[in-house]
């Protein structure tokens, strides 16, 4: 055995050689891959291929943005939440209320929605993130339910059960009017989804994002290496909330209506289910999970209007028993069977699910 | 022996690397740490031994801040850190390993070390530039892995790593923090000889000014690595001395070795 | 003045009755969380099942009320063992997200099943004739059935606590709930213990669901609609305790009754706010152990 110098001194030697393979691989990990263009190409093609479905397309993009934002704290920071609608709804209502009072510029309304949701995230984060497990889950639920009750009661402001009406949205950049056919809405939501995706992608490959993954993988170790775990989680919580708020505000702007269901448990639950179907903690889980869930729900509801959630339940049971990691998890396992080597890492952000 | 501990009266003058005063902790009715006054000198090579369930791991958890003491004080380099959260203590140079591997099992070996080094260099919370372009972190991490003969496994996921190599990585992650006080919780227990050789070698080549506290059951290892030994029994310090004194003590053999033969 | 007094008495009375039901239902949820490390969002399913079985037997089959309640509890408890062995067990101590997904799936299936078998209406609950109407206590009239719930609840809680305190099995469960690590290291057969404890918890939930059908009406959406209450009781009471949730249930039952009486238009808003405040101050609940951190 050689007399290798001490760790603090040893760092000179690697520098003089070409980068080792392992280092190069990590250094390259955030580089874009070819297939990452796929969703955007599909979405662009969708605009022309299905002109009648542009309104629906816009809603799907909003749902994906919502799921993407949720994944940041569910999949990366490992906070089990059943209350993401709190942020979605806060964004939607704040945007809607401002707009009903005459503030009609859409981009600033998005920012306002994001800010409102971030504030809710910051405040509730102090309670929610100090707890774990069942208590944490219950608290996320409570925050959303409380906001729901408040919105239901404050009829003067929110319109209560009738929903908030009378929103006025000016054309985007003063040029693109939100039309009935969803032409503008489709593009608007797609661009914002793209920006949101860019933000989330940047975040998960940043040291901050890696430390979130670290917290999820082992909180005890994360503390032992001196990471301020609570602050990191809170930051993630607030960022996620802000993005959820953008999604909510987008919904308000494109539908020009805000209803209580933006704050509902159904919405919170559905987004988690969508993510699990697609694959939690995987950048593209939201892109797969949301459309699949929407299609399934539509199909089941058509085939069996009274008992459709029975089939959803069965489907979820199958996922949790046989397809942990969701669709992307399955794809990864398939890929590993084909290329059974230890270079198992395939999709971005996915290498870290246990 | 040369390094007699100074009498308690002068204690205030000399700053110990680590000191506890009247440390207490209980779980429900179970008192696991009882009135522990412990001192780790600068540059110490100190072993903590004691039968199973004596409270050794709990002691480390208290010192690092993973657990809150029911009573007592903890001093790092002379200043009171009892109220400080764990991360602040790490920033002051306190690092530990875990008795039960506590690693990022779904991340690669290299990234496990990168996270620690990133935290030390203060880049752990950066939001924008990709982790992969923090070249300094990557290279330091890789160099550390080379030193621990882990470089060949750098890209492997931790959960695919054999146990012995995971134990090595435990140490690598702690060393990535460049600690002034290092607490090792049974680093070589159950490790195959190939890796335990590396572990011993690494421990022997630690900087002379680093204060080391190692929990270890293997008396041969204790003899080899430690200059002082503290015996913990049922949460209290029974005895402290040189390895030779400890090995020669009848009470220690009774309590400690007797227990070991039971298993 | 007398109005205020009778309001206080009435709130206390109905609050305690509600609390008994809440505790019977929730105690098992806390135990599965503390003992098996399992987040069981489907716990309300067992309470609803108890309510359905009891009302069916009692209303449709003419089974005497006490017998119908007992059968409901025993039946649900035993059937739940099958679920525990087939599904729950695989996820003990595992990823919480998997547990959440599994139990949400069970809830969905159960809601659809209940709707299929019993329809979407509320299961009718008329107390047996000897518990109908009012009884007089200390110069006041009280609904007889709720008085019975309080009495029955008190007896059951006492039996449960005595059972846990005085029997070997109880000692094992207590030891395991207090300190799972220790219980395993002293060689308690946790597998059998888990099954039994799970069945005990679901059986009690069924009992609570059956007795409480008049307070918490049984309908298909029951497991989801009441979930938050059950979770609050456990979280506020403190995980890993058996008595904590009892006091949390009392607090919640009385406070909820009071708020609904005084500020009916605000629903449960204040209960949620109260819960937030309690958990902000004591993240581990009122009676939670200092535990690990
Ligand atoms: N989180 C906890 N909750 C309850 N009891 C605990 C906890 N941690 C440790 N204990 C108990 O405290 C006692 C001391 O445990 P500890 O792990 O500190 O012992 P140890 O000296 O490290 O033993 P070993 O040699 O087996 O590692 C044991 O009885 C253990 O069961
Ligand atoms: Mg130990």
PDB file of C-alpha atoms in Angstrom, chain B residues 34 49-56 217 219 230-239 246-263:
ATOM      1  CA  UNK B  34     -26.091   9.726  32.886  1.00  0.00           C
ATOM      2  CA  UNK B  49     -15.740   1.390  24.560  1.00  0.00           C
ATOM      3  CA  UNK B  50     -18.517  -0.270  26.447  1.00  0.00           C
ATOM      4  CA  UNK B  51     -20.990  -3.146  26.206  1.00  0.00           C
ATOM      5  CA  UNK B  52     -23.924  -3.103  23.834  1.00  0.00           C
ATOM      6  CA  UNK B  53     -26.532  -0.605  24.798  1.00  0.00           C
ATOM      7  CA  UNK B  54     -24.118   1.333  26.989  1.00  0.00           C
ATOM      8  CA  UNK B  55     -25.126   4.531  25.259  1.00  0.00           C
ATOM      9  CA  UNK B  56     -22.099   5.112  23.036  1.00  0.00           C
ATOM     10  CA  UNK B 217     -15.323  -3.138  20.280  1.00  0.00           C
ATOM     11  CA  UNK B 219      -9.503  -4.367  21.624  1.00  0.00           C
ATOM     12  CA  UNK B 230     -12.963   5.729  28.057  1.00  0.00           C
ATOM     13  CA  UNK B 231     -15.237   2.954  29.241  1.00  0.00           C
ATOM     14  CA  UNK B 232     -18.932   3.689  29.224  1.00  0.00           C
ATOM     15  CA  UNK B 233     -21.258   1.373  31.140  1.00  0.00           C
ATOM     16  CA  UNK B 234     -24.981   1.894  31.435  1.00  0.00           C
ATOM     17  CA  UNK B 235     -24.696   5.481  30.394  1.00  0.00           C
ATOM     18  CA  UNK B 236     -21.959   6.533  32.812  1.00  0.00           C
ATOM     19  CA  UNK B 237     -18.203   6.718  32.504  1.00  0.00           C
ATOM     20  CA  UNK B 238     -16.786   3.880  34.532  1.00  0.00           C
ATOM     21  CA  UNK B 239     -13.127   4.465  33.860  1.00  0.00           C
ATOM     22  CA  UNK B 246      -8.023  -0.340  30.723  1.00  0.00           C
ATOM     23  CA  UNK B 247      -7.132  -3.797  29.522  1.00  0.00           C
ATOM     24  CA  UNK B 248      -5.644  -4.585  32.896  1.00  0.00           C
ATOM     25  CA  UNK B 249      -8.645  -3.439  34.875  1.00  0.00           C
ATOM     26  CA  UNK B 250     -10.641  -6.248  36.378  1.00  0.00           C
ATOM     27  CA  UNK B 251     -13.917  -4.347  36.452  1.00  0.00           C
ATOM     28  CA  UNK B 252     -13.680  -3.599  32.767  1.00  0.00           C
ATOM     29  CA  UNK B 253     -13.069  -7.212  31.979  1.00  0.00           C
ATOM     30  CA  UNK B 254     -16.034  -8.187  34.108  1.00  0.00           C
ATOM     31  CA  UNK B 255     -18.504  -5.780  32.652  1.00  0.00           C
ATOM     32  CA  UNK B 256     -17.289  -5.408  29.158  1.00  0.00           C
ATOM     33  CA  UNK B 257     -15.688  -8.668  28.160  1.00  0.00           C
ATOM     34  CA  UNK B 258     -18.216 -10.721  30.102  1.00  0.00           C
ATOM     35  CA  UNK B 259     -21.001  -9.128  28.159  1.00  0.00           C
ATOM     36  CA  UNK B 260     -19.218  -9.788  24.886  1.00  0.00           C
ATOM     37  CA  UNK B 261     -18.908 -13.479  25.599  1.00  0.00           C
ATOM     38  CA  UNK B 262     -22.623 -13.695  26.245  1.00  0.00           C
ATOM     39  CA  UNK B 263     -23.445 -12.946  22.650  1.00  0.00           C
TER      40      UNK B 263
END
